[in-house]
Amino acid sequence: MERLAIQGGNPLRGIVRIGGAKNAALPIMAACLAVEGRTTLRNVPDLTDVRTLSDVLTRLGLKVTRDVDNHLTIEEGGGPRSQVADYELVRQMRASVCVLGPLLGRYGEARVALPGGCQIGHRPLDLHLKGLEALGASIRIEHGDIIASATKLRGTTIDLAGPRGSTVTGTCNLMTAAVFAEGETVIEHAAREPEVCDLAEFLRDCGAIINGHGTETIRIAGSAPLYGTDYAIIPDRIEAATFMTAVAATGGAARIEGLRLDHLESVLEWAAAAGINVKPAGPDAIHVAGGGALKACDFAARPYPGIPTDVQAQLSAILCTAPGTSVVVDTVFPDRFLHVPELQRMGAKIERDGNRIRITGVSRLSGTAVRATDLRASAALVIAGLAAEGTTVIDDLPHLDRGYEHLDRKLRSLGAKVARVSAEL
Ligand code: EPU
């Protein structure tokens, strides 16, 4: 097992390029189950989650090949076709549930293991299942698996309003299944995230008739079959926001390029209010200049176009050294605060009350051994470690590798003193 050793206090400087969005790539890869022929996906990040989903797709009968330019070719493999995604793979990655809609839509049946517990809190699938039932599927849970079947799916109106807003992967599952339904499906309270729009654009490229994505009402006309295409995944807005925060936390100055400014509006607005000097630098880049005075700045993580829950931990990390008191609320995942006890070990002053934390800025964090307990909590600890005095050693790296492509390599290219070390050292 490896650890990440970070020598804090080095301002990050230079240029870094953002990769493809994990949360767009995963549902689009899964949707390839619903597509005939060969698909080439460009800008697919090289991540553990992508490799795990590639394994799931391979077991379901697809052939998945990656080339050096982050292109993934996905085609029917000629091997045995299956509609069963088993627990061994699904438990490694919740996003495997994205195979449910494509399998059910195209083949009329799917058996997908329930993913089980999750570090960031309770994550039910009731909205996915309710929506598939509304389309005419019969669903039962047996031996830990979701078993879905349908002789014919029929277009209908599905309301995805849940207690904490809509559902991102639920919208993806329903959109893909609905392509195979007879007639029109209307998804009300659909998730508006750019990653959902990317899937809609991909499906349109494959021949689907989908409109309204990016708004709360998506309309899908039954339009199967779908045919393979050549498609480039959108840039990862969460990776971009993570680098922006890392640069600012170290007082460095860097150009972050290959991103979509329109996907980052709420984050950039918040950053300006928090005293981070960040400016657009061309159509697909920002320039971040740290070194100014950080300011305490409240925020609530909300569904898009709000500040994403996937950057809540990283923004909280930089607020640990912003003078004054900041209140941070996570309205999407009320228990997503695994970074808090670890940041406290580094000297942060944070009090938690339910889905909110109150951060009182301290002048400096100090490096120590910490444990990364989920993907974004790990990113927050990297940011804290880069800014802290002394050495921070982060344990449990597989979480980080699930969702960040070559994070340590990219940070080193900006001058960070970051190294993977063996846990035995
Ligand atoms: N929810 C329900 N019922 C459902 C589904 C969701 O009540 O059937 C609740 C959840 O418990 C949560 C809220 O609705 O409180 C939103 O959950 P959502 O379904 O939107 O999350 P997800 O689709 O499982 C995706 C991302 C997450 C990201 C969330 C929120 C992927 C593969 N995952 O998860 O990404 O945090 O949307 O934006 O797209 C990450 O990348 O670190 C990550 C966790």
Tab-separated table of C-alpha atoms and ligand atoms in Angstrom:
chain	number	residue	atom	x	y	z
A	1	MET	CA	0.000	0.000	0.000
A	2	GLU	CA	1.332	3.425	-0.935
A	3	ARG	CA	1.105	6.732	0.870
A	4	LEU	CA	1.417	10.266	-0.404
A	5	ALA	CA	4.084	12.357	1.320
A	6	ILE	CA	3.635	16.099	0.844
A	7	GLN	CA	6.184	18.672	1.906
A	8	GLY	CA	4.025	21.748	2.459
A	9	GLY	CA	4.755	25.390	1.852
A	10	ASN	CA	5.774	25.383	-1.838
A	11	PRO	CA	3.774	27.784	-3.992
A	12	LEU	CA	2.440	25.987	-7.087
A	13	ARG	CA	3.454	27.674	-10.340
A	14	GLY	CA	3.080	26.874	-14.029
A	15	ILE	CA	0.468	25.406	-16.322
A	16	VAL	CA	-1.735	22.407	-15.753
A	17	ARG	CA	-4.199	20.769	-18.140
A	18	ILE	CA	-7.497	19.319	-16.984
A	19	GLY	CA	-8.585	15.844	-18.111
A	20	GLY	CA	-11.970	14.427	-19.054
A	21	ALA	CA	-14.780	14.361	-16.507
A	22	LYS	CA	-15.019	11.122	-14.527
A	23	ASN	CA	-18.718	11.597	-13.851
A	24	ALA	CA	-19.476	12.154	-17.528
A	25	ALA	CA	-17.250	9.319	-18.757
A	26	LEU	CA	-18.795	6.661	-16.484
A	27	PRO	CA	-22.475	6.970	-17.536
A	28	ILE	CA	-21.443	7.410	-21.185
A	29	MET	CA	-19.317	4.250	-21.054
A	30	ALA	CA	-22.275	2.406	-19.474
A	31	ALA	CA	-24.602	3.746	-22.183
A	32	CYS	CA	-22.411	1.969	-24.768
A	33	LEU	CA	-24.237	-1.201	-23.680
A	34	ALA	CA	-27.249	0.273	-25.455
A	35	VAL	CA	-25.366	1.110	-28.655
A	36	GLU	CA	-24.869	-1.079	-31.705
A	37	GLY	CA	-21.467	-1.200	-33.390
A	38	ARG	CA	-18.313	0.541	-32.296
A	39	THR	CA	-17.958	3.739	-30.266
A	40	THR	CA	-14.817	5.772	-29.748
A	41	LEU	CA	-14.754	7.960	-26.654
A	42	ARG	CA	-12.080	10.656	-26.486
A	43	ASN	CA	-10.735	12.435	-23.427
A	44	VAL	CA	-11.520	9.529	-21.089
A	45	PRO	CA	-9.432	9.973	-17.932
A	46	ASP	CA	-7.152	7.128	-16.868
A	47	LEU	CA	-8.647	6.338	-13.448
A	48	THR	CA	-9.367	3.301	-11.328
A	49	ASP	CA	-13.115	3.964	-11.653
A	50	VAL	CA	-12.841	3.924	-15.451
A	51	ARG	CA	-10.866	0.662	-15.313
A	52	THR	CA	-13.422	-0.874	-12.945
A	53	LEU	CA	-16.301	0.066	-15.247
A	54	SER	CA	-14.321	-1.267	-18.216
A	55	ASP	CA	-14.151	-4.601	-16.339
A	56	VAL	CA	-17.898	-4.489	-15.689
A	57	LEU	CA	-18.580	-3.834	-19.391
A	58	THR	CA	-16.182	-6.592	-20.436
A	59	ARG	CA	-18.015	-9.071	-18.207
A	60	LEU	CA	-21.264	-7.933	-19.831
A	61	GLY	CA	-19.858	-8.863	-23.258
A	62	LEU	CA	-18.281	-5.645	-24.586
A	63	LYS	CA	-14.724	-5.234	-25.788
A	64	VAL	CA	-13.077	-2.158	-24.263
A	65	THR	CA	-9.704	-0.959	-25.539
A	66	ARG	CA	-7.729	2.100	-24.410
A	67	ASP	CA	-5.060	3.774	-26.500
A	68	VAL	CA	-2.343	6.158	-25.413
A	69	ASP	CA	-4.311	9.305	-26.211
A	70	ASN	CA	-7.020	8.575	-23.645
A	71	HIS	CA	-9.310	7.212	-26.340
A	72	LEU	CA	-11.497	4.305	-25.381
A	73	THR	CA	-12.981	2.059	-28.054
A	74	ILE	CA	-16.044	0.133	-26.955
A	75	GLU	CA	-17.668	-2.480	-29.178
A	76	GLU	CA	-19.606	-5.678	-29.003
A	77	GLY	CA	-17.013	-8.279	-28.203
A	78	GLY	CA	-18.218	-11.393	-29.917
A	79	GLY	CA	-17.986	-13.130	-26.534
A	80	PRO	CA	-20.979	-14.211	-24.473
A	81	ARG	CA	-23.409	-11.422	-23.714
A	82	SER	CA	-24.685	-11.077	-20.163
A	83	GLN	CA	-27.097	-8.786	-18.315
A	84	VAL	CA	-25.602	-9.474	-14.876
A	85	ALA	CA	-23.343	-6.990	-13.065
A	86	ASP	CA	-22.171	-8.816	-9.968
A	87	TYR	CA	-21.471	-7.543	-6.471
A	88	GLU	CA	-17.719	-8.153	-6.643
A	89	LEU	CA	-17.342	-5.332	-9.184
A	90	VAL	CA	-20.345	-3.159	-8.298
A	91	ARG	CA	-19.284	-2.798	-4.652
A	92	GLN	CA	-15.997	-1.282	-5.822
A	93	MET	CA	-17.843	1.524	-7.534
A	94	ARG	CA	-21.404	2.769	-7.099
A	95	ALA	CA	-21.470	4.238	-10.608
A	96	SER	CA	-21.751	0.642	-11.925
A	97	VAL	CA	-25.461	1.154	-11.316
A	98	CYS	CA	-25.420	3.196	-14.554
A	99	VAL	CA	-25.551	-0.098	-16.497
A	100	LEU	CA	-29.116	-0.712	-15.269
A	101	GLY	CA	-30.952	1.669	-17.636
A	102	PRO	CA	-28.987	0.734	-20.798
A	103	LEU	CA	-29.332	-3.035	-20.183
A	104	LEU	CA	-33.012	-2.865	-19.367
A	105	GLY	CA	-33.700	-0.572	-22.317
A	106	ARG	CA	-31.921	-2.616	-24.951
A	107	TYR	CA	-32.366	-6.185	-23.710
A	108	GLY	CA	-35.478	-5.955	-21.524
A	109	GLU	CA	-33.649	-7.346	-18.518
A	110	ALA	CA	-30.877	-6.500	-16.105
A	111	ARG	CA	-29.520	-7.908	-12.886
A	112	VAL	CA	-27.284	-5.470	-11.038
A	113	ALA	CA	-25.973	-5.911	-7.508
A	114	LEU	CA	-27.040	-3.284	-4.980
A	115	PRO	CA	-23.880	-1.306	-4.282
A	116	GLY	CA	-24.214	-1.372	-0.478
A	117	GLY	CA	-22.832	1.202	1.954
A	118	CYS	CA	-20.974	4.320	0.963
A	119	GLN	CA	-18.490	6.438	2.907
A	120	ILE	CA	-20.244	9.704	2.103
A	121	GLY	CA	-23.564	8.635	3.623
A	122	HIS	CA	-26.880	7.027	2.808
A	123	ARG	CA	-27.321	6.765	-0.981
A	124	PRO	CA	-30.627	5.119	-1.851
A	125	LEU	CA	-31.636	4.141	-5.400
A	126	ASP	CA	-35.403	4.540	-4.904
A	127	LEU	CA	-35.726	7.272	-7.561
A	128	HIS	CA	-33.909	5.159	-10.190
A	129	LEU	CA	-36.195	2.212	-9.488
A	130	LYS	CA	-39.404	4.252	-9.249
A	131	GLY	CA	-38.614	5.807	-12.632
A	132	LEU	CA	-37.894	2.467	-14.309
A	133	GLU	CA	-41.150	1.061	-12.878
A	134	ALA	CA	-43.032	4.058	-14.282
A	135	LEU	CA	-41.604	3.119	-17.703
A	136	GLY	CA	-43.166	-0.310	-17.271
A	137	ALA	CA	-40.339	-2.372	-15.788
A	138	SER	CA	-40.983	-4.859	-13.062
A	139	ILE	CA	-38.349	-4.638	-10.345
A	140	ARG	CA	-37.529	-6.898	-7.447
A	141	ILE	CA	-34.634	-7.162	-5.050
A	142	GLU	CA	-33.351	-10.706	-4.578
A	143	HIS	CA	-30.150	-12.035	-3.020
A	144	GLY	CA	-28.743	-8.498	-2.911
A	145	ASP	CA	-29.391	-7.814	-6.587
A	146	ILE	CA	-31.784	-5.481	-8.393
A	147	ILE	CA	-33.593	-7.609	-10.955
A	148	ALA	CA	-35.359	-5.542	-13.591
A	149	SER	CA	-37.341	-6.836	-16.551
A	150	ALA	CA	-39.772	-5.489	-19.096
A	151	THR	CA	-41.365	-6.905	-22.201
A	152	LYS	CA	-41.994	-3.371	-23.436
A	153	LEU	CA	-41.108	0.020	-21.988
A	154	ARG	CA	-43.687	2.772	-22.481
A	155	GLY	CA	-43.025	6.500	-22.438
A	156	THR	CA	-44.528	8.372	-19.491
A	157	THR	CA	-43.908	11.319	-17.155
A	158	ILE	CA	-41.425	10.635	-14.365
A	159	ASP	CA	-40.897	13.036	-11.469
A	160	LEU	CA	-37.385	12.760	-10.021
A	161	ALA	CA	-37.870	15.215	-7.137
A	162	GLY	CA	-36.250	13.610	-4.112
A	163	PRO	CA	-35.685	14.825	-0.566
A	164	ARG	CA	-32.344	16.377	-1.596
A	165	GLY	CA	-33.107	17.425	-5.127
A	166	SER	CA	-32.871	15.285	-8.210
A	167	THR	CA	-30.520	12.392	-8.907
A	168	VAL	CA	-27.612	12.599	-11.348
A	169	THR	CA	-27.051	8.924	-12.156
A	170	GLY	CA	-30.806	8.292	-11.818
A	171	THR	CA	-31.464	10.844	-14.584
A	172	CYS	CA	-28.777	9.089	-16.667
A	173	ASN	CA	-30.323	5.636	-16.173
A	174	LEU	CA	-33.809	6.831	-17.056
A	175	MET	CA	-32.744	8.887	-20.042
A	176	THR	CA	-30.978	5.894	-21.621
A	177	ALA	CA	-33.789	3.429	-20.839
A	178	ALA	CA	-36.385	5.876	-22.206
A	179	VAL	CA	-34.690	5.904	-25.620
A	180	PHE	CA	-36.036	2.343	-25.938
A	181	ALA	CA	-39.567	3.139	-24.725
A	182	GLU	CA	-42.531	3.446	-27.037
A	183	GLY	CA	-43.641	7.096	-27.280
A	184	GLU	CA	-42.394	10.120	-25.370
A	185	THR	CA	-40.924	10.166	-21.863
A	186	VAL	CA	-40.807	13.387	-19.883
A	187	ILE	CA	-38.437	13.535	-16.910
A	188	GLU	CA	-39.512	16.282	-14.502
A	189	HIS	CA	-37.047	17.568	-11.887
A	190	ALA	CA	-34.236	16.070	-13.918
A	191	ALA	CA	-30.668	16.698	-12.766
A	192	ARG	CA	-29.145	19.622	-14.687
A	193	GLU	CA	-25.476	18.740	-14.145
A	194	PRO	CA	-23.168	19.161	-17.173
A	195	GLU	CA	-22.361	15.450	-16.927
A	196	VAL	CA	-26.053	14.610	-17.531
A	197	CYS	CA	-26.029	16.956	-20.539
A	198	ASP	CA	-22.906	15.225	-21.836
A	199	LEU	CA	-24.690	11.867	-21.762
A	200	ALA	CA	-27.686	13.418	-23.548
A	201	GLU	CA	-25.392	14.827	-26.251
A	202	PHE	CA	-23.665	11.465	-26.602
A	203	LEU	CA	-27.005	9.653	-26.987
A	204	ARG	CA	-28.117	12.248	-29.544
A	205	ASP	CA	-24.930	11.577	-31.496
A	206	CYS	CA	-25.893	7.896	-31.445
A	207	GLY	CA	-29.305	8.726	-32.904
A	208	ALA	CA	-31.503	9.424	-29.862
A	209	ILE	CA	-34.069	12.219	-29.866
A	210	ILE	CA	-33.581	14.066	-26.562
A	211	ASN	CA	-34.394	17.677	-25.746
A	212	GLY	CA	-34.414	19.900	-22.687
A	213	HIS	CA	-31.247	18.516	-21.034
A	214	GLY	CA	-29.682	21.211	-18.891
A	215	THR	CA	-33.183	22.217	-17.733
A	216	GLU	CA	-35.426	20.486	-15.197
A	217	THR	CA	-37.554	18.906	-17.927
A	218	ILE	CA	-35.979	16.434	-20.325
A	219	ARG	CA	-38.021	14.989	-23.187
A	220	ILE	CA	-37.001	11.731	-24.812
A	221	ALA	CA	-38.743	10.326	-27.847
A	222	GLY	CA	-38.535	6.560	-28.210
A	223	SER	CA	-35.797	6.447	-30.822
A	224	ALA	CA	-33.868	3.174	-30.630
A	225	PRO	CA	-31.766	1.644	-32.102
A	226	LEU	CA	-28.650	3.619	-31.265
A	227	TYR	CA	-25.501	3.398	-33.367
A	228	GLY	CA	-21.852	3.831	-32.408
A	229	THR	CA	-20.215	7.229	-32.714
A	230	ASP	CA	-17.044	9.189	-31.995
A	231	TYR	CA	-17.456	11.450	-28.980
A	232	ALA	CA	-15.250	13.653	-26.765
A	233	ILE	CA	-16.018	13.760	-23.020
A	234	ILE	CA	-16.301	17.222	-21.380
A	235	PRO	CA	-13.496	18.479	-19.113
A	236	ASP	CA	-13.650	17.651	-15.410
A	237	ARG	CA	-14.989	20.724	-13.589
A	238	ILE	CA	-14.215	19.109	-10.218
A	239	GLU	CA	-10.564	18.523	-11.129
A	240	ALA	CA	-10.360	22.146	-12.335
A	241	ALA	CA	-11.810	23.464	-9.063
A	242	THR	CA	-9.458	21.203	-7.090
A	243	PHE	CA	-6.379	22.634	-8.854
A	244	MET	CA	-7.695	26.185	-8.486
A	245	THR	CA	-7.992	25.645	-4.738
A	246	ALA	CA	-4.589	23.964	-4.459
A	247	VAL	CA	-2.827	26.827	-6.252
A	248	ALA	CA	-4.594	29.452	-4.150
A	249	ALA	CA	-3.943	27.577	-0.891
A	250	THR	CA	-0.188	27.608	-1.549
A	251	GLY	CA	-0.096	31.280	-2.582
A	252	GLY	CA	1.151	30.257	-6.040
A	253	ALA	CA	0.159	31.386	-9.516
A	254	ALA	CA	-0.880	29.065	-12.322
A	255	ARG	CA	-2.805	28.720	-15.533
A	256	ILE	CA	-5.364	25.915	-15.468
A	257	GLU	CA	-6.383	25.055	-19.003
A	258	GLY	CA	-8.594	22.725	-20.983
A	259	LEU	CA	-11.664	23.518	-18.855
A	260	ARG	CA	-15.177	24.861	-19.476
A	261	LEU	CA	-15.690	28.270	-17.835
A	262	ASP	CA	-19.474	27.979	-18.098
A	263	HIS	CA	-19.408	24.837	-15.915
A	264	LEU	CA	-17.510	26.625	-13.158
A	265	GLU	CA	-19.531	29.827	-12.713
A	266	SER	CA	-20.711	29.246	-9.125
A	267	VAL	CA	-17.253	28.108	-8.011
A	268	LEU	CA	-15.511	31.106	-9.610
A	269	GLU	CA	-18.012	33.503	-8.065
A	270	TRP	CA	-17.415	31.964	-4.643
A	271	ALA	CA	-13.633	32.036	-5.145
A	272	ALA	CA	-13.710	35.770	-5.876
A	273	ALA	CA	-15.753	36.355	-2.705
A	274	ALA	CA	-13.245	34.259	-0.714
A	275	GLY	CA	-10.378	36.501	-1.831
A	276	ILE	CA	-8.949	34.104	-4.420
A	277	ASN	CA	-7.661	36.020	-7.410
A	278	VAL	CA	-8.956	34.016	-10.343
A	279	LYS	CA	-9.595	35.341	-13.838
A	280	PRO	CA	-10.598	33.799	-17.162
A	281	ALA	CA	-7.520	33.460	-19.389
A	282	GLY	CA	-8.966	32.728	-22.796
A	283	PRO	CA	-11.952	30.593	-23.762
A	284	ASP	CA	-10.892	27.445	-21.913
A	285	ALA	CA	-8.546	28.535	-19.129
A	286	ILE	CA	-8.298	30.405	-15.855
A	287	HIS	CA	-5.394	32.113	-14.200
A	288	VAL	CA	-5.188	31.775	-10.429
A	289	ALA	CA	-2.919	34.028	-8.419
A	290	GLY	CA	-2.714	33.252	-4.745
A	291	GLY	CA	-0.906	35.316	-2.183
A	292	GLY	CA	-3.749	37.792	-1.588
A	293	ALA	CA	-5.712	37.814	1.645
A	294	LEU	CA	-8.137	34.913	1.911
A	295	LYS	CA	-11.502	35.836	3.417
A	296	ALA	CA	-13.931	33.738	5.409
A	297	CYS	CA	-16.790	32.957	3.045
A	298	ASP	CA	-19.907	30.851	3.647
A	299	PHE	CA	-21.313	28.525	1.036
A	300	ALA	CA	-23.858	25.766	0.580
A	301	ALA	CA	-23.157	22.849	-1.765
A	302	ARG	CA	-26.216	22.369	-3.971
A	303	PRO	CA	-27.207	20.673	-7.219
A	304	TYR	CA	-26.034	22.385	-10.432
A	305	PRO	CA	-25.795	25.289	-11.098
A	306	GLY	CA	-24.908	25.619	-7.401
A	307	ILE	CA	-21.508	24.888	-5.896
A	308	PRO	CA	-21.028	21.105	-6.323
A	309	THR	CA	-20.939	18.797	-3.325
A	310	ASP	CA	-17.884	17.267	-5.039
A	311	VAL	CA	-15.839	20.383	-4.172
A	312	GLN	CA	-17.272	20.983	-0.705
A	313	ALA	CA	-14.321	19.274	1.024
A	314	GLN	CA	-11.676	21.066	-1.082
A	315	LEU	CA	-13.183	24.536	-0.540
A	316	SER	CA	-13.570	23.754	3.170
A	317	ALA	CA	-9.848	22.898	3.281
A	318	ILE	CA	-8.774	26.312	2.013
A	319	LEU	CA	-11.162	28.055	4.416
A	320	CYS	CA	-9.254	26.501	7.340
A	321	THR	CA	-6.699	29.317	7.010
A	322	ALA	CA	-9.066	32.146	6.008
A	323	PRO	CA	-9.325	34.682	8.850
A	324	GLY	CA	-12.797	34.777	10.415
A	325	THR	CA	-15.582	32.232	10.511
A	326	SER	CA	-17.090	30.429	7.516
A	327	VAL	CA	-20.191	28.261	7.568
A	328	VAL	CA	-20.360	25.436	5.020
A	329	VAL	CA	-23.515	23.424	4.396
A	330	ASP	CA	-23.848	20.299	2.228
A	331	THR	CA	-27.465	20.055	1.083
A	332	VAL	CA	-26.793	17.076	-1.212
A	333	PHE	CA	-24.892	14.670	1.060
A	334	PRO	CA	-25.503	15.770	4.677
A	335	ASP	CA	-22.863	13.362	6.034
A	336	ARG	CA	-20.074	14.173	3.617
A	337	PHE	CA	-17.663	15.467	6.264
A	338	LEU	CA	-15.083	12.690	6.569
A	339	HIS	CA	-12.345	15.249	5.930
A	340	VAL	CA	-13.246	17.169	9.089
A	341	PRO	CA	-11.583	14.972	11.764
A	342	GLU	CA	-8.458	14.683	9.572
A	343	LEU	CA	-8.266	18.457	9.010
A	344	GLN	CA	-8.685	18.858	12.778
A	345	ARG	CA	-5.609	16.637	13.228
A	346	MET	CA	-3.762	19.195	11.106
A	347	GLY	CA	-4.819	21.995	13.443
A	348	ALA	CA	-8.024	23.180	11.754
A	349	LYS	CA	-10.749	24.615	13.971
A	350	ILE	CA	-13.999	23.106	12.779
A	351	GLU	CA	-17.253	22.365	14.570
A	352	ARG	CA	-19.882	20.193	12.945
A	353	ASP	CA	-23.610	20.360	13.485
A	354	GLY	CA	-25.544	17.988	11.224
A	355	ASN	CA	-25.065	18.968	7.585
A	356	ARG	CA	-23.142	22.153	8.417
A	357	ILE	CA	-19.677	22.946	9.658
A	358	ARG	CA	-18.330	26.161	11.148
A	359	ILE	CA	-14.698	26.801	10.266
A	360	THR	CA	-12.666	29.341	12.238
A	361	GLY	CA	-9.560	30.252	10.281
A	362	VAL	CA	-6.177	29.535	11.889
A	363	SER	CA	-2.929	31.121	10.688
A	364	ARG	CA	-1.379	27.822	9.490
A	365	LEU	CA	-2.110	24.115	9.388
A	366	SER	CA	0.612	21.690	10.406
A	367	GLY	CA	1.514	18.507	8.571
A	368	THR	CA	0.894	15.111	10.123
A	369	ALA	CA	-0.275	11.605	9.206
A	370	VAL	CA	-3.863	11.600	7.954
A	371	ARG	CA	-6.180	9.077	6.376
A	372	ALA	CA	-8.001	9.642	3.134
A	373	THR	CA	-11.443	8.175	3.611
A	374	ASP	CA	-13.184	9.052	0.354
A	375	LEU	CA	-12.269	10.586	-2.964
A	376	ARG	CA	-13.001	14.267	-2.350
A	377	ALA	CA	-11.968	14.111	1.328
A	378	SER	CA	-8.595	12.876	0.025
A	379	ALA	CA	-8.352	15.841	-2.345
A	380	ALA	CA	-9.078	18.189	0.566
A	381	LEU	CA	-6.219	16.627	2.559
A	382	VAL	CA	-3.848	17.056	-0.400
A	383	ILE	CA	-4.762	20.762	-0.547
A	384	ALA	CA	-4.327	21.128	3.211
A	385	GLY	CA	-0.994	19.277	3.044
A	386	LEU	CA	0.331	21.485	0.222
A	387	ALA	CA	-0.405	24.591	2.315
A	388	ALA	CA	0.635	23.196	5.702
A	389	GLU	CA	3.856	23.611	7.587
A	390	GLY	CA	5.978	20.424	7.512
A	391	THR	CA	5.159	17.041	6.054
A	392	THR	CA	1.735	15.520	5.607
A	393	VAL	CA	1.484	11.804	4.900
A	394	ILE	CA	-1.809	10.661	3.414
A	395	ASP	CA	-2.812	7.046	3.797
A	396	ASP	CA	-5.346	5.033	1.766
A	397	LEU	CA	-4.477	6.361	-1.699
A	398	PRO	CA	-6.857	4.133	-3.685
A	399	HIS	CA	-9.617	6.669	-2.997
A	400	LEU	CA	-7.620	9.427	-4.685
A	401	ASP	CA	-6.702	7.222	-7.639
A	402	ARG	CA	-10.375	6.418	-8.222
A	403	GLY	CA	-11.098	9.942	-9.389
A	404	TYR	CA	-7.968	12.011	-10.108
A	405	GLU	CA	-5.774	11.301	-13.093
A	406	HIS	CA	-2.072	11.418	-12.167
A	407	LEU	CA	-2.756	13.980	-9.449
A	408	ASP	CA	0.700	13.712	-7.854
A	409	ARG	CA	2.427	13.913	-11.255
A	410	LYS	CA	0.439	17.014	-12.229
A	411	LEU	CA	1.157	18.634	-8.854
A	412	ARG	CA	4.886	17.916	-9.242
A	413	SER	CA	4.790	19.619	-12.650
A	414	LEU	CA	3.617	22.720	-10.774
A	415	GLY	CA	6.527	22.452	-8.341
A	416	ALA	CA	4.839	20.628	-5.471
A	417	LYS	CA	6.988	18.363	-3.335
A	418	VAL	CA	4.770	15.308	-3.477
A	419	ALA	CA	5.909	11.694	-3.612
A	420	ARG	CA	4.366	8.270	-3.402
A	421	VAL	CA	6.107	6.288	-0.710
A	422	SER	CA	5.717	2.721	0.382
A	423	ALA	CA	3.659	2.338	3.552
A	424	GLU	CA	6.553	0.286	5.045
A	425	LEU	CA	8.854	3.330	5.095
B	1	EPU	N1	-30.984	10.175	-3.747
B	1	EPU	C1	-32.178	9.641	-3.315
B	1	EPU	N2	-32.729	8.619	-4.049
B	1	EPU	C2	-32.157	8.139	-5.190
B	1	EPU	C3	-30.948	8.698	-5.633
B	1	EPU	C4	-30.378	9.725	-4.892
B	1	EPU	O1	-32.714	10.063	-2.294
B	1	EPU	O2	-32.712	7.223	-5.804
B	1	EPU	C5	-30.349	11.263	-2.985
B	1	EPU	C6	-28.925	10.932	-2.550
B	1	EPU	O3	-28.904	10.204	-1.331
B	1	EPU	C7	-28.322	12.310	-2.420
B	1	EPU	C8	-28.992	13.083	-3.550
B	1	EPU	O4	-30.187	12.363	-3.846
B	1	EPU	O5	-28.671	12.888	-1.184
B	1	EPU	C9	-28.162	13.216	-4.807
B	1	EPU	O6	-27.672	11.949	-5.209
B	1	EPU	P1	-27.382	11.571	-6.735
B	1	EPU	O7	-28.196	10.397	-7.096
B	1	EPU	O8	-27.505	12.790	-7.576
B	1	EPU	O9	-25.868	11.127	-6.683
B	1	EPU	P2	-25.218	10.044	-7.633
B	1	EPU	O10	-25.869	10.101	-8.947
B	1	EPU	O11	-25.167	8.735	-6.929
B	1	EPU	C10	-23.383	11.573	-8.654
B	1	EPU	C11	-21.877	11.613	-8.721
B	1	EPU	C12	-21.330	11.950	-7.347
B	1	EPU	C13	-21.878	13.324	-6.960
B	1	EPU	C14	-23.413	13.288	-6.966
B	1	EPU	C15	-24.044	14.631	-6.671
B	1	EPU	C16	-21.388	10.032	-10.453
B	1	EPU	C17	-20.808	8.740	-10.862
B	1	EPU	N3	-21.398	10.305	-9.157
B	1	EPU	O12	-23.738	10.571	-7.718
B	1	EPU	O13	-19.907	12.038	-7.493
B	1	EPU	O14	-21.426	13.657	-5.663
B	1	EPU	O15	-23.881	12.861	-8.261
B	1	EPU	O16	-23.645	15.580	-7.600
B	1	EPU	O17	-21.796	10.811	-11.294
B	1	EPU	C18	-17.686	12.024	-6.755
B	1	EPU	O18	-17.322	12.175	-7.925
B	1	EPU	O19	-16.875	12.148	-5.791
B	1	EPU	C19	-19.088	11.691	-6.459
B	1	EPU	C20	-19.477	11.158	-5.306
